[in-house]
Tab-separated table of C-alpha atoms in Angstrom:
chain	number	residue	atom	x	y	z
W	1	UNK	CA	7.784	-4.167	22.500
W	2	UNK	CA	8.941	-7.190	21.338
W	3	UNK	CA	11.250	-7.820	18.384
W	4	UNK	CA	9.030	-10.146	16.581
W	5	UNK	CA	5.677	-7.270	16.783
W	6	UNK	CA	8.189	-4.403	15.321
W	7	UNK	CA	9.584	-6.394	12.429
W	8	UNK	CA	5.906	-6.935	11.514
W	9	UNK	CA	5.595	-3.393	12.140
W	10	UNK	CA	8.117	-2.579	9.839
W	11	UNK	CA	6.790	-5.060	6.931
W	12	UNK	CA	3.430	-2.793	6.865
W	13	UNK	CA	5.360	-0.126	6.891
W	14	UNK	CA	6.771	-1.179	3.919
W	15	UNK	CA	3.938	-2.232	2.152
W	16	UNK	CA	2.338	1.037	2.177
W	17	UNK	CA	5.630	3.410	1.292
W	18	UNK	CA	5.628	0.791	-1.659
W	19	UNK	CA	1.441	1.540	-2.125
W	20	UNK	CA	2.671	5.314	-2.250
W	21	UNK	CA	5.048	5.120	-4.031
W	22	UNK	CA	3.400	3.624	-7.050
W	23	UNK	CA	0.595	6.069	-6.159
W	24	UNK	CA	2.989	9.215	-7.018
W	25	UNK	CA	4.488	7.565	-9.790
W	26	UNK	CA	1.594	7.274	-11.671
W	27	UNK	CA	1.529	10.485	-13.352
W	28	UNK	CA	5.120	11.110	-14.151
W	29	UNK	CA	5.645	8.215	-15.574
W	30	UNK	CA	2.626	8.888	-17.952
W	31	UNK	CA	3.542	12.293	-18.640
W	32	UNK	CA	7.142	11.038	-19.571
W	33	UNK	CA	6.040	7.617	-21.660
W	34	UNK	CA	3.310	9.887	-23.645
W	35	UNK	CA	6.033	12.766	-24.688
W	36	UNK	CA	9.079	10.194	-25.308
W	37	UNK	CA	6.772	7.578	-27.396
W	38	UNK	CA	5.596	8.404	-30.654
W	39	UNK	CA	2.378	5.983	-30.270
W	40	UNK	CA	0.464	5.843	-27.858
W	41	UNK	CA	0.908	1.937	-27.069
W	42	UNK	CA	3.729	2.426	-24.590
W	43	UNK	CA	1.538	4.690	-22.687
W	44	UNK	CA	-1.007	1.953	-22.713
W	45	UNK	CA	1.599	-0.389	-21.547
W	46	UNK	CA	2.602	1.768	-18.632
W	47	UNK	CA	-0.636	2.314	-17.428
W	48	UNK	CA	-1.458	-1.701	-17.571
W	49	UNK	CA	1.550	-2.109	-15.519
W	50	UNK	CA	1.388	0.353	-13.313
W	51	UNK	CA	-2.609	-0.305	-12.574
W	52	UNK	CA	-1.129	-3.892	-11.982
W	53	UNK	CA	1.410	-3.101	-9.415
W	54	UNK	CA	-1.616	-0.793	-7.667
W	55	UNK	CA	-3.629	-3.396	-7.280
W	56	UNK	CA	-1.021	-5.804	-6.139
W	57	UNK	CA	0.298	-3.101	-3.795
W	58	UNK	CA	-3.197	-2.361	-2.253
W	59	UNK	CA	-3.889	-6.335	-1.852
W	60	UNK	CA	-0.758	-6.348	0.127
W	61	UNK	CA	-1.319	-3.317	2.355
W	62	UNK	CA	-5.328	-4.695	2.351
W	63	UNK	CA	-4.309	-8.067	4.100
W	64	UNK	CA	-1.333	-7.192	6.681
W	65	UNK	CA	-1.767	-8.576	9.831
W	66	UNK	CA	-1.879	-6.733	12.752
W	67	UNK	CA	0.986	-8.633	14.955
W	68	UNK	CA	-1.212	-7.876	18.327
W	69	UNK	CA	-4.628	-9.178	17.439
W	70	UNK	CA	-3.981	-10.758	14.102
W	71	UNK	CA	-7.275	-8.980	12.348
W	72	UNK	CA	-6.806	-7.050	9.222
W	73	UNK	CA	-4.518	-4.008	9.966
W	74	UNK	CA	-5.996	-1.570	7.921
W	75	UNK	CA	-9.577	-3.358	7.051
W	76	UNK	CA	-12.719	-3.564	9.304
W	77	UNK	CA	-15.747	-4.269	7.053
W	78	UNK	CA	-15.512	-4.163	3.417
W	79	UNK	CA	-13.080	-1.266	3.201
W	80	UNK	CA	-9.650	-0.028	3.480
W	81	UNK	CA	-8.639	1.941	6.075
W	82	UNK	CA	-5.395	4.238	5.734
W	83	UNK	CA	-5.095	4.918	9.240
W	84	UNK	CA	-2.028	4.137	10.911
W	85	UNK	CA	-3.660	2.396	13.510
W	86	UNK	CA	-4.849	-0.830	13.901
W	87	UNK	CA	-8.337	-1.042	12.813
W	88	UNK	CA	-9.331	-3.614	16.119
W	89	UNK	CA	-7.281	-3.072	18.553
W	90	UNK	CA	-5.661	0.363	17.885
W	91	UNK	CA	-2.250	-0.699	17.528
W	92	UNK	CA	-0.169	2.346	16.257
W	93	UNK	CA	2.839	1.708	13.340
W	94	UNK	CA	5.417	3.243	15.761
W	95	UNK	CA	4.189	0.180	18.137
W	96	UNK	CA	2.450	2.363	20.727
């Protein structure tokens, strides 16, 4: 495999530990702005935030490019797939 098709690779990659990652943050940093503030507006602010970087973060795993066929990685239809394969032409992450 080229150079070129595993940097791309790699930039998916990315995109979706980052998807994850504000995925699992969502609660603990909830449960920690709700006990620490003593309103309930920096709880609200969190949650705006954090249902902004989710939607940013699942636009940008939403429209990666597969580097082989250059369709939608994860998308084939209306929805999102969160296979690790290419949803055309079966492309796998590790570049198999």
């Amino acid at each position: 495999m080229d150079g070129d098709m595993q940097q791309a690779l790699n930039k998916i990659k990315v995109r979706r530990l980052i998807l994850w990652t504000v995925f699992l943050t969502y609660i603990p940093a909830i449960a920690v702005t709700h006990i620490a503030a003593a309103t309930s507006t920096p709880t609200i602010i969190v949650f705006i935030l954090w249902l902004i970087m989710a939607g940013a973060g699942g636009v940008m795993v939403s429209f990666s490019r597969c580097p082989r066929c250059g369709n939608l990685f994860h998308m084939r239809g209306p929805s999102t797939s969160w296979s690790s394969r290419c949803q055309h032409c079966k492309l796998s992450l590790s570049g198999k």
